[in-house]
Coordinates of C-alpha atoms in Angstrom, one line a residue:
Chain A
M1 CA -98.5 232.5 -135.3
P2 CA -96.6 235.8 -135.8
A3 CA -92.9 235.5 -135.3
R4 CA -91.5 237.5 -132.4
T5 CA -88.5 239.7 -133.1
V6 CA -85.9 239.1 -130.4
R7 CA -84.5 242.4 -129.3
P8 CA -81.8 243.1 -126.8
T9 CA -82.7 244.0 -123.2
Q10 CA -82.7 247.8 -122.9
V11 CA -81.0 248.9 -119.7
L12 CA -81.0 252.5 -118.6
L13 CA -78.2 253.4 -116.3
V14 CA -78.4 256.7 -114.4
E15 CA -75.0 257.2 -112.7
D16 CA -72.9 260.3 -112.3
N17 CA -69.7 258.4 -111.4
E18 CA -67.9 257.5 -114.6
D19 CA -65.9 254.7 -113.0
H20 CA -69.0 253.0 -111.6
A21 CA -70.8 253.4 -115.0
L22 CA -67.9 251.7 -116.7
L23 CA -67.9 248.9 -114.1
I24 CA -71.5 248.3 -114.7
T25 CA -71.1 248.4 -118.5
R26 CA -68.3 245.9 -118.3
A27 CA -70.2 243.6 -116.1
L28 CA -73.1 243.7 -118.5
N29 CA -70.8 242.9 -121.4
I30 CA -69.4 239.9 -119.7
H31 CA -72.7 238.4 -118.6
S32 CA -75.4 239.6 -120.9
V33 CA -74.4 240.1 -124.5
S34 CA -78.0 240.8 -125.5
A35 CA -78.2 243.9 -123.3
M36 CA -78.2 247.4 -124.7
L37 CA -77.0 249.9 -122.1
T38 CA -77.7 253.6 -122.2
H39 CA -75.9 255.7 -119.7
M40 CA -77.3 259.0 -118.4
P41 CA -75.0 261.1 -116.1
D42 CA -77.7 263.0 -114.2
G43 CA -81.4 262.9 -113.2
E44 CA -82.6 265.5 -115.6
E45 CA -81.1 263.9 -118.6
A46 CA -82.5 260.5 -117.5
M47 CA -86.1 261.9 -117.3
A48 CA -85.7 263.5 -120.7
F49 CA -84.6 260.1 -122.0
L50 CA -87.5 258.3 -120.4
R51 CA -90.0 260.8 -121.7
R52 CA -88.4 260.9 -125.1
Q53 CA -87.9 264.6 -124.9
G54 CA -85.4 266.7 -126.9
R55 CA -82.6 264.7 -128.4
H56 CA -84.1 261.5 -126.9
R57 CA -87.1 261.6 -129.2
T58 CA -86.3 258.1 -130.5
A59 CA -85.1 256.6 -127.2
P60 CA -86.1 253.0 -126.5
R61 CA -88.2 252.2 -123.5
P62 CA -85.9 250.6 -120.9
D63 CA -86.7 247.1 -119.7
V64 CA -85.0 248.0 -116.4
T65 CA -83.5 251.2 -115.0
L66 CA -80.5 251.1 -112.7
L67 CA -80.6 254.3 -110.6
D68 CA -78.0 255.9 -108.4
L69 CA -79.4 258.1 -105.6
N70 CA -76.8 260.8 -105.4
L71 CA -77.1 262.5 -108.7
P72 CA -76.5 266.1 -109.9
R73 CA -79.2 268.3 -111.3
K74 CA -82.1 265.9 -110.3
S75 CA -81.6 263.5 -107.5
G76 CA -82.3 259.7 -107.8
Y77 CA -85.3 260.2 -105.4
E78 CA -86.8 262.8 -107.7
V79 CA -86.3 260.5 -110.7
L80 CA -87.8 257.5 -108.9
D81 CA -90.7 259.6 -107.8
E82 CA -91.4 261.0 -111.3
V83 CA -91.1 257.6 -112.9
K84 CA -93.4 255.8 -110.4
R85 CA -96.0 258.6 -110.6
D86 CA -96.1 258.6 -114.4
P87 CA -98.6 256.0 -115.7
A88 CA -96.6 255.7 -118.9
L89 CA -93.4 254.9 -117.0
C90 CA -94.4 253.3 -113.7
T91 CA -94.2 249.8 -115.0
I92 CA -90.5 250.1 -115.7
P93 CA -88.6 248.3 -113.0
V94 CA -86.3 250.7 -111.1
V95 CA -83.4 249.2 -109.3
I96 CA -81.7 251.6 -106.9
L97 CA -77.9 251.1 -107.0
T98 CA -76.2 253.1 -104.4
T99 CA -73.3 253.1 -101.9
S100 CA -75.6 254.0 -99.1
R101 CA -76.3 251.3 -96.5
A102 CA -78.5 253.7 -94.5
D103 CA -81.9 252.3 -93.5
L104 CA -83.4 255.7 -94.1
D105 CA -82.4 255.5 -97.8
R106 CA -83.6 251.9 -98.2
E107 CA -87.0 252.7 -96.6
R108 CA -87.5 255.9 -98.5
S109 CA -86.7 254.1 -101.8
Y110 CA -89.1 251.3 -101.2
R111 CA -91.8 253.7 -100.0
A112 CA -91.3 255.5 -103.4
S113 CA -92.0 252.1 -105.1
A114 CA -88.4 251.2 -106.0
N115 CA -88.5 247.6 -107.3
S116 CA -85.2 246.8 -105.6
Y117 CA -82.5 248.4 -103.5
L118 CA -79.0 247.2 -103.9
V119 CA -75.8 248.5 -102.2
K120 CA -72.8 248.7 -104.5
P121 CA -70.5 246.1 -103.2
V122 CA -67.1 247.1 -101.7
E123 CA -65.9 243.5 -101.8
F124 CA -63.5 242.2 -104.4
G125 CA -65.2 240.6 -107.4
R126 CA -68.7 241.1 -106.1
F127 CA -69.7 243.8 -108.6
D128 CA -70.1 241.6 -111.6
E129 CA -72.0 239.1 -109.6
M130 CA -74.5 241.7 -108.5
I131 CA -75.1 243.0 -112.0
Q132 CA -75.6 239.4 -113.2
C133 CA -78.2 238.9 -110.5
I134 CA -80.0 242.1 -111.5
M135 CA -80.1 241.1 -115.1
S136 CA -81.3 237.6 -114.6
Y137 CA -84.0 238.7 -112.2
W138 CA -85.4 241.8 -113.8
T139 CA -85.2 240.9 -117.4
I140 CA -86.8 237.5 -117.4
W141 CA -88.6 238.5 -120.5
N142 CA -86.2 240.3 -122.6
E143 CA -89.0 240.9 -125.0
P144 CA -91.8 242.5 -123.0
P145 CA -95.3 241.7 -124.3
D146 CA -96.3 244.2 -127.0
E147 CA -99.7 244.7 -125.4
L148 CA -98.0 246.1 -122.3
L149 CA -96.4 248.8 -124.3
T150 CA -99.6 249.5 -126.1
D151 CA -101.5 249.6 -122.8
A152 CA -99.0 252.0 -121.4
A153 CA -99.2 254.3 -124.4
S154 CA -103.0 254.3 -124.4
I155 CA -103.1 255.2 -120.7
R156 CA -100.8 258.0 -121.5
V157 CA -103.2 259.3 -124.2
V158 CA -106.2 259.0 -121.9
R159 CA -104.5 260.9 -119.1
T160 CA -103.5 263.7 -121.5
A161 CA -107.0 264.0 -122.9
R162 CA -108.4 264.7 -119.4
Chain Z
M1 CA -130.9 292.4 11.4
K2 CA -127.2 291.9 10.9
T3 CA -124.8 293.2 13.6
K4 CA -122.0 295.6 12.8
K5 CA -119.6 292.7 13.4
Q6 CA -121.3 290.5 10.9
N7 CA -121.1 293.3 8.3
L8 CA -117.4 293.9 9.0
D9 CA -116.6 290.1 8.8
C10 CA -118.4 290.0 5.5
R11 CA -116.4 293.0 4.1
I12 CA -113.1 291.4 5.3
A13 CA -114.0 288.1 3.6
Q14 CA -114.8 290.1 0.4
T15 CA -111.6 291.9 0.5
K16 CA -109.6 288.7 1.1
E17 CA -111.3 287.2 -1.8
A18 CA -110.5 290.2 -4.0
D19 CA -106.9 290.1 -2.9
A20 CA -106.7 286.4 -3.8
Q21 CA -108.1 287.2 -7.2
V22 CA -105.6 290.0 -7.8
G23 CA -102.9 287.7 -6.7
R24 CA -104.0 285.0 -9.1
L25 CA -104.4 287.6 -11.9
S26 CA -101.0 289.1 -11.4
E27 CA -99.6 285.6 -11.3
R28 CA -101.2 284.9 -14.7
L29 CA -100.0 288.3 -15.9
E30 CA -96.6 287.4 -14.9
Q31 CA -96.8 284.1 -16.7
A32 CA -98.1 285.8 -19.8
N33 CA -95.3 288.3 -19.5
Q34 CA -92.8 285.5 -19.3
V35 CA -94.3 283.9 -22.5
F36 CA -94.2 287.3 -24.2
R37 CA -90.6 287.9 -23.2
A38 CA -89.6 284.4 -24.2
L39 CA -91.3 284.9 -27.6
Q40 CA -89.8 288.3 -28.1
H41 CA -86.4 287.0 -27.2
A42 CA -86.8 284.0 -29.6
I43 CA -88.1 286.2 -32.4
N44 CA -85.3 288.7 -31.9
E45 CA -82.8 285.9 -32.0
H46 CA -84.3 284.5 -35.1
A47 CA -85.7 287.2 -37.2
I48 CA -85.3 290.8 -38.4
V49 CA -88.1 292.7 -36.8
A50 CA -89.5 296.2 -37.3
I51 CA -92.7 297.9 -36.2
T52 CA -94.1 301.0 -37.9
D53 CA -97.0 303.2 -37.1
A54 CA -100.0 303.4 -39.3
K55 CA -98.2 305.9 -41.6
G56 CA -95.3 303.5 -42.0
K57 CA -92.8 305.4 -39.8
I58 CA -90.5 303.0 -38.0
T59 CA -91.1 303.0 -34.3
C60 CA -89.2 300.0 -33.2
V61 CA -86.4 297.8 -34.7
N62 CA -84.4 294.9 -33.3
E63 CA -80.7 294.3 -33.3
K64 CA -80.9 292.0 -36.4
F65 CA -82.6 294.8 -38.4
C66 CA -79.8 297.1 -37.5
A67 CA -77.1 294.5 -38.2
I68 CA -78.3 293.6 -41.7
S69 CA -79.3 297.1 -42.8
G70 CA -76.2 298.7 -41.4
F71 CA -78.2 301.5 -39.8
S72 CA -78.2 302.3 -36.1
E73 CA -81.5 302.3 -34.2
A74 CA -81.4 306.0 -34.0
E75 CA -81.0 306.4 -37.7
L76 CA -84.0 304.1 -38.4
I77 CA -86.6 305.4 -35.9
G78 CA -88.9 307.9 -37.6
Q79 CA -87.9 306.8 -41.1
D80 CA -90.0 304.6 -43.3
H81 CA -88.9 301.5 -45.1
R82 CA -87.8 303.4 -48.2
I83 CA -84.5 303.9 -46.4
I84 CA -83.6 300.3 -47.3
N85 CA -85.2 300.3 -50.8
S86 CA -82.9 298.7 -53.3
G87 CA -84.8 299.9 -56.4
Y88 CA -85.0 296.2 -57.5
H89 CA -88.8 296.0 -57.3
P90 CA -91.2 298.0 -59.4
K91 CA -93.4 300.6 -57.6
S92 CA -96.4 298.4 -58.2
F93 CA -94.8 295.7 -56.0
F94 CA -95.0 298.0 -53.0
R95 CA -98.3 299.5 -54.0
D96 CA -99.8 296.0 -54.0
M97 CA -98.2 295.1 -50.7
Y98 CA -99.5 298.4 -49.1
K99 CA -103.0 297.7 -50.4
T100 CA -103.0 294.3 -48.7
I101 CA -101.8 295.4 -45.3
S102 CA -103.7 298.7 -45.1
S103 CA -106.9 296.7 -45.6
G104 CA -106.0 294.6 -42.5
K105 CA -104.6 291.6 -44.3
V106 CA -101.3 289.8 -43.8
W107 CA -98.8 290.0 -46.6
H108 CA -96.0 287.5 -47.4
G109 CA -93.2 288.0 -49.9
D110 CA -89.5 288.2 -50.8
I111 CA -88.0 291.6 -50.8
C112 CA -84.7 292.8 -52.1
N113 CA -83.2 295.5 -49.8
R114 CA -80.1 297.6 -49.8
S115 CA -78.0 298.3 -46.7
K116 CA -76.5 301.6 -45.7
T117 CA -73.2 300.5 -47.3
G118 CA -75.0 299.6 -50.5
E119 CA -75.0 295.9 -50.1
I120 CA -78.0 294.1 -51.5
Y121 CA -79.8 291.6 -49.3
W122 CA -82.9 289.5 -49.7
V123 CA -85.5 289.0 -47.0
K124 CA -88.5 286.7 -46.8
S125 CA -91.0 289.0 -45.2
T126 CA -94.3 288.8 -43.3
F127 CA -96.2 292.1 -42.7
V128 CA -98.8 292.0 -40.1
P129 CA -101.1 294.9 -39.4
S130 CA -102.4 295.4 -35.9
L131 CA -106.0 296.7 -35.7
D132 CA -107.9 298.6 -33.0
E133 CA -111.4 297.6 -31.9
N134 CA -112.8 299.5 -34.9
G135 CA -110.7 297.6 -37.3
K136 CA -108.5 300.6 -38.0
V137 CA -104.8 299.9 -38.5
Q138 CA -102.7 301.0 -35.6
S139 CA -99.3 299.7 -36.5
Y140 CA -97.5 297.2 -38.8
T141 CA -95.1 294.6 -37.6
A142 CA -92.7 293.3 -40.2
I143 CA -90.8 290.0 -39.5
R144 CA -88.1 289.1 -42.0
D145 CA -85.6 286.3 -42.6
D146 CA -82.3 286.8 -44.4
I147 CA -82.5 284.7 -47.6
T148 CA -79.7 286.3 -49.5
L149 CA -77.7 283.1 -49.7
L150 CA -80.7 281.2 -50.8
K151 CA -81.4 283.7 -53.5
K152 CA -77.8 283.6 -54.6
I153 CA -77.9 279.8 -54.8
E154 CA -81.2 280.0 -56.6
A155 CA -79.8 282.4 -59.2
E156 CA -76.7 280.3 -59.7
L157 CA -78.8 277.2 -60.0
G158 CA -80.9 278.9 -62.6
Q159 CA -77.8 279.8 -64.5
V160 CA -76.5 276.3 -64.3
V161 CA -79.8 274.9 -65.5
A162 CA -79.8 277.4 -68.4
Q163 CA -76.2 276.4 -69.2
L164 CA -77.0 272.8 -69.1
K165 CA -80.0 273.3 -71.4
A166 CA -77.9 275.2 -73.8
R167 CA -75.2 272.6 -73.6
S168 CA -77.6 269.8 -74.2
S169 CA -79.1 271.4 -77.2
E170 CA -75.6 272.1 -78.5
I171 CA -74.8 268.4 -78.0
D172 CA -78.0 267.5 -79.8
R173 CA -77.1 269.7 -82.7
K174 CA -73.5 268.3 -82.8
N175 CA -74.9 264.8 -82.7
S176 CA -77.2 265.3 -85.7
E177 CA -74.3 267.1 -87.4
M178 CA -72.2 264.1 -86.7
E179 CA -74.8 261.7 -88.0
Q180 CA -75.1 263.7 -91.2
L181 CA -71.3 263.7 -91.4
V182 CA -71.1 259.9 -90.9
Y183 CA -73.8 259.5 -93.5
T184 CA -72.1 261.6 -96.2
V185 CA -68.6 260.3 -95.3
S186 CA -69.6 256.7 -95.5
H187 CA -71.2 257.3 -98.9
D188 CA -68.3 259.4 -100.3
L189 CA -65.5 257.2 -99.0
K190 CA -67.2 254.1 -100.2
S191 CA -67.6 255.4 -103.7
P192 CA -63.9 255.3 -104.6
L193 CA -63.6 252.0 -102.8
V194 CA -66.3 250.5 -105.1
T195 CA -64.2 251.8 -108.0
I196 CA -60.9 250.4 -106.6
L197 CA -62.2 246.9 -105.8
G198 CA -64.3 246.8 -108.9
F199 CA -61.4 247.5 -111.3
A200 CA -58.9 245.5 -109.3
S201 CA -61.1 242.4 -109.8
H202 CA -60.9 243.1 -113.6
I203 CA -57.2 243.1 -113.8
G204 CA -56.9 239.3 -113.6
K205 CA -59.3 238.9 -116.5
D206 CA -57.5 241.6 -118.5
L207 CA -54.3 239.7 -118.1
E208 CA -55.9 236.4 -119.1
D209 CA -57.3 238.0 -122.2
H210 CA -53.8 239.4 -122.9
Q211 CA -55.1 243.0 -122.8
P212 CA -52.2 244.9 -121.3
Q213 CA -53.8 248.2 -122.4
L214 CA -56.9 247.4 -120.2
V215 CA -54.6 246.6 -117.3
L216 CA -53.0 250.0 -117.6
E217 CA -56.4 251.7 -117.9
D218 CA -57.8 249.9 -114.9
T219 CA -54.8 250.6 -112.8
E220 CA -55.0 254.3 -113.7
R221 CA -58.7 254.3 -112.5
I222 CA -57.7 252.5 -109.3
I223 CA -54.9 255.1 -108.7
R224 CA -57.3 258.0 -109.4
A225 CA -59.9 256.6 -107.0
A226 CA -57.3 255.9 -104.4
S227 CA -56.0 259.5 -104.7
K228 CA -59.6 260.8 -104.3
L229 CA -60.0 258.6 -101.2
K230 CA -56.8 260.0 -99.8
L231 CA -57.9 263.6 -100.5
H232 CA -61.3 262.9 -98.9
I233 CA -59.7 261.6 -95.8
E234 CA -57.3 264.5 -95.6
E235 CA -60.1 267.0 -96.0
L236 CA -62.1 265.3 -93.3
L237 CA -59.1 265.5 -91.0
E238 CA -58.8 269.2 -91.9
L239 CA -62.4 269.8 -91.1
G240 CA -61.9 268.2 -87.8
R241 CA -58.9 270.4 -87.1
I242 CA -60.8 273.6 -87.7
G243 CA -62.8 273.0 -84.6
R244 CA -59.8 272.1 -82.5
A245 CA -56.2 273.7 -82.6
R246 CA -57.3 277.3 -82.7
Q247 CA -54.8 280.0 -83.2
P248 CA -55.1 283.2 -81.2
L249 CA -57.2 285.9 -82.9
E250 CA -55.5 288.9 -84.4
M251 CA -56.6 292.0 -86.3
V252 CA -56.2 291.2 -90.0
D253 CA -56.3 293.8 -92.7
L254 CA -58.9 292.5 -95.1
E255 CA -57.5 294.3 -98.2
S256 CA -54.1 292.7 -97.8
A257 CA -55.6 289.3 -97.0
V258 CA -57.7 289.4 -100.1
A259 CA -54.7 290.6 -102.1
E260 CA -52.7 287.6 -100.9
V261 CA -55.4 285.2 -101.9
L262 CA -55.9 286.9 -105.3
S263 CA -52.2 286.7 -106.1
E264 CA -52.3 283.0 -105.6
C265 CA -55.0 282.5 -108.2
D266 CA -53.8 285.3 -110.5
A267 CA -53.0 282.9 -113.4
A268 CA -56.5 281.4 -113.3
L269 CA -58.2 284.9 -113.1
K270 CA -56.1 286.2 -116.0
Q271 CA -56.8 283.1 -118.1
R272 CA -60.5 283.5 -117.7
G273 CA -60.3 287.3 -118.0
V274 CA -62.1 287.8 -114.7
Q275 CA -62.4 291.4 -113.5
V276 CA -62.0 291.6 -109.7
V277 CA -63.4 294.5 -107.8
T278 CA -62.8 295.0 -104.0
K279 CA -64.6 297.3 -101.7
F280 CA -64.0 297.2 -97.9
E281 CA -66.4 299.1 -95.7
V282 CA -64.7 297.5 -92.7
A283 CA -61.0 297.5 -93.1
S284 CA -59.9 294.9 -90.6
V285 CA -61.4 292.0 -88.6
L286 CA -60.4 290.1 -85.5
V287 CA -59.9 286.5 -86.7
D288 CA -57.6 283.5 -86.9
R289 CA -55.6 284.8 -89.9
Y290 CA -54.9 281.4 -91.5
R291 CA -58.6 280.4 -91.3
L292 CA -59.6 283.8 -92.9
L293 CA -57.3 283.1 -95.7
Q294 CA -58.8 279.6 -96.1
V295 CA -62.3 281.2 -96.3
L296 CA -61.3 283.7 -98.9
Q297 CA -59.4 281.1 -100.9
N298 CA -62.4 278.8 -100.9
L299 CA -64.9 281.5 -101.8
V300 CA -62.7 282.8 -104.6
A301 CA -62.0 279.3 -106.0
N302 CA -65.7 278.6 -105.8
A303 CA -66.5 281.8 -107.7
L304 CA -63.9 280.9 -110.3
K305 CA -65.2 277.3 -110.7
H306 CA -68.9 277.8 -110.6
G307 CA -69.7 281.5 -110.8
C308 CA -67.8 282.8 -113.8
A309 CA -70.0 284.2 -116.5
A310 CA -69.1 283.4 -120.0
V311 CA -69.0 287.1 -121.0
D312 CA -67.4 289.7 -118.8
P313 CA -66.9 287.5 -115.7
R314 CA -66.6 289.6 -112.6
I315 CA -65.9 288.9 -109.0
E316 CA -66.6 291.4 -106.2
I317 CA -65.0 291.0 -102.8
G318 CA -65.7 293.2 -99.9
S319 CA -66.9 293.8 -96.4
V320 CA -69.8 295.6 -94.8
A321 CA -70.7 296.4 -91.2
H322 CA -74.0 295.0 -89.9
D323 CA -74.9 295.5 -86.2
D324 CA -72.1 293.8 -84.2
E325 CA -71.0 291.8 -87.3
V326 CA -68.5 292.2 -90.0
R327 CA -69.9 290.6 -93.2
I328 CA -67.4 289.5 -95.8
F329 CA -68.9 288.8 -99.2
V330 CA -67.8 287.3 -102.5
R331 CA -70.2 288.1 -105.4
D332 CA -70.1 286.6 -108.8
N333 CA -72.1 287.2 -112.0
G334 CA -72.4 283.6 -113.0
N335 CA -75.4 281.4 -113.5
G336 CA -76.6 281.6 -109.9
I337 CA -77.8 278.8 -107.7
A338 CA -81.5 277.6 -107.4
E339 CA -82.8 278.2 -103.9
Q340 CA -83.4 274.5 -103.2
H341 CA -79.6 274.0 -103.3
H342 CA -78.7 277.0 -101.0
E343 CA -78.2 274.8 -97.9
R344 CA -77.0 271.7 -99.7
I345 CA -73.9 273.3 -101.1
F346 CA -72.6 274.0 -97.6
G347 CA -72.8 270.3 -96.8
L348 CA -69.8 268.0 -97.0
F349 CA -68.8 266.5 -100.4
Q350 CA -71.8 268.2 -102.0
H351 CA -71.5 269.6 -105.4
L352 CA -74.2 270.3 -107.9
G353 CA -72.4 269.7 -111.1
T354 CA -70.4 266.7 -112.3
R355 CA -67.1 268.6 -112.3
S356 CA -64.3 266.5 -111.1
D357 CA -62.1 269.5 -110.1
S358 CA -64.3 270.3 -107.1
S359 CA -63.8 268.2 -104.0
G360 CA -67.1 269.4 -102.5
V361 CA -65.6 270.4 -99.2
G362 CA -64.7 274.1 -99.7
L363 CA -68.0 275.5 -98.6
A364 CA -68.3 273.1 -95.8
H365 CA -64.9 274.4 -94.6
V366 CA -66.1 278.0 -95.0
R367 CA -69.2 277.3 -92.9
R368 CA -67.2 275.5 -90.2
I369 CA -64.7 278.3 -89.9
A370 CA -67.4 280.9 -89.7
E371 CA -69.1 278.9 -86.9
V372 CA -65.9 278.4 -85.0
H373 CA -65.5 282.2 -85.1
G374 CA -69.1 282.6 -83.7
G375 CA -70.4 283.6 -87.2
R376 CA -72.4 282.1 -90.1
A377 CA -72.0 281.4 -93.8
W378 CA -74.7 281.6 -96.3
V379 CA -75.5 282.3 -100.0
E380 CA -77.9 284.7 -101.7
S381 CA -78.6 283.7 -105.2
S382 CA -81.2 282.8 -107.8
I383 CA -80.9 281.3 -111.2
G384 CA -79.4 283.7 -113.7
A385 CA -78.6 286.4 -111.2
G386 CA -75.2 285.4 -109.9
A387 CA -74.5 284.5 -106.4
V388 CA -73.3 286.3 -103.2
F389 CA -71.6 284.2 -100.6
W390 CA -71.6 285.8 -97.2
V391 CA -69.5 285.1 -94.1
S392 CA -70.4 287.0 -90.9
L393 CA -67.9 287.3 -88.1
S394 CA -68.5 288.9 -84.8
R395 CA -66.8 292.3 -84.4
F396 CA -66.2 291.6 -80.8
P397 CA -65.6 287.9 -80.6
T398 CA -65.7 286.3 -77.3
P399 CA -63.3 283.4 -77.0
A400 CA -65.5 280.4 -78.1
E401 CA -65.5 277.4 -75.9
S402 CA -62.7 275.0 -76.8
N403 CA -63.9 271.7 -78.1
P404 CA -63.2 268.8 -75.8

């Protein structure tokens, strides 16, 4: 039986608010030492990272993406839409992480195939708890099966060929 | 053979019978006359009546006609109805009416007339042609009711309905604006709150871990977020104030207003080496002076922050006349703004970059101030071509309704 290499969970955080990004980073450090977090400050940069374009040529494929909705350059909705329409990316779980409690945002996110919609808590001490929940739920396998990656890659090739 | 007497008796009987018949007929005639007089009296009491000959010359008018038209009977007899024409109706209106009645049909309609003294009055009219045995028109009888008051009420009602409709769409617009505001505000006020409570909950752990440096850093972030929150709230209140507490409008010289604003940001302009050009086609504008200064400040600050080209930055400020408007513009030669953002940037707390020095309310203020002055604010720009921010103000402002 081939030995599996254990690698840390790759988390992509797309967040323009530096403070919130730091809060999420700290929460991850506390609860999930095996997580590797990459922080992108806007939607366009995030898409470049996900598509391994430009300086992100060697970017890892995220196991989960935490996505803010209100982003400069390219909004969270646009990012969500592009990810879920892209056969090579659509299997990456996207967790919307926003301050908006509006039903409209929630519905629109789920319609665009968001995997989860979470409101940033404004209660003392709840932030860490939420990040912990996200991590334990969305990264059950912190080593996604290799065949999934291969499948995704082959789909991408087929699509390009057409 | 009948006797002479018999003949005479017969004649007498016939004459008596004829007399009786005449008596009965004249009795019926008298009755009919009574009815006619009663009707005539009643109609004269109720309506405005005029009779014309086949050519339309007035042959008979009643007292009410004289009273409402202001003409005496003598002045009216022999005239046609043009004497009371108000000019309100098009010629075709009377042409159609004449076509109807001259063909022997009755015509109904509302007519606007003018009295001798120039007063306008409305009558609900019925024109009845009288025909001879050959079906030829002999005369026309016109019976009218004074409906001036009715028409006035109708017009006022129409105005009220129109006002109500305008009001209701205004309320709809304000409501959706309010919804949008609540949406953005709840989002943007909560954001610093997340930061404050998030870092506050770390402080205990920082202390446990004997990390005083982290306590300091976290406290600093808390203070920064709290200050941002305070700023947001103040700006919201300010935005609310723009609509209320309005100062009287005054003629403000644009050149001196712009000079005042430019002198305030002189240091920043010099530091960036920005060339400022001004050109005023319209020299002055009737505005709330303080609000105009706010508009100019915001637009200049906006150009400084977002619209300054790296090489030879240049800001043009000026005014042009456009119909009944004065349009004030601030043009920069910066990177420009993609069209999809042209509306968004005027929204509350919206900014396109990640710059922390922009509060995201400046342009919302500009638009609100323009609206309160009965004008508009918009941007013309495309990527790479700089941006022109426009604010239109009415040249002849009517005092806008005060907000309740």
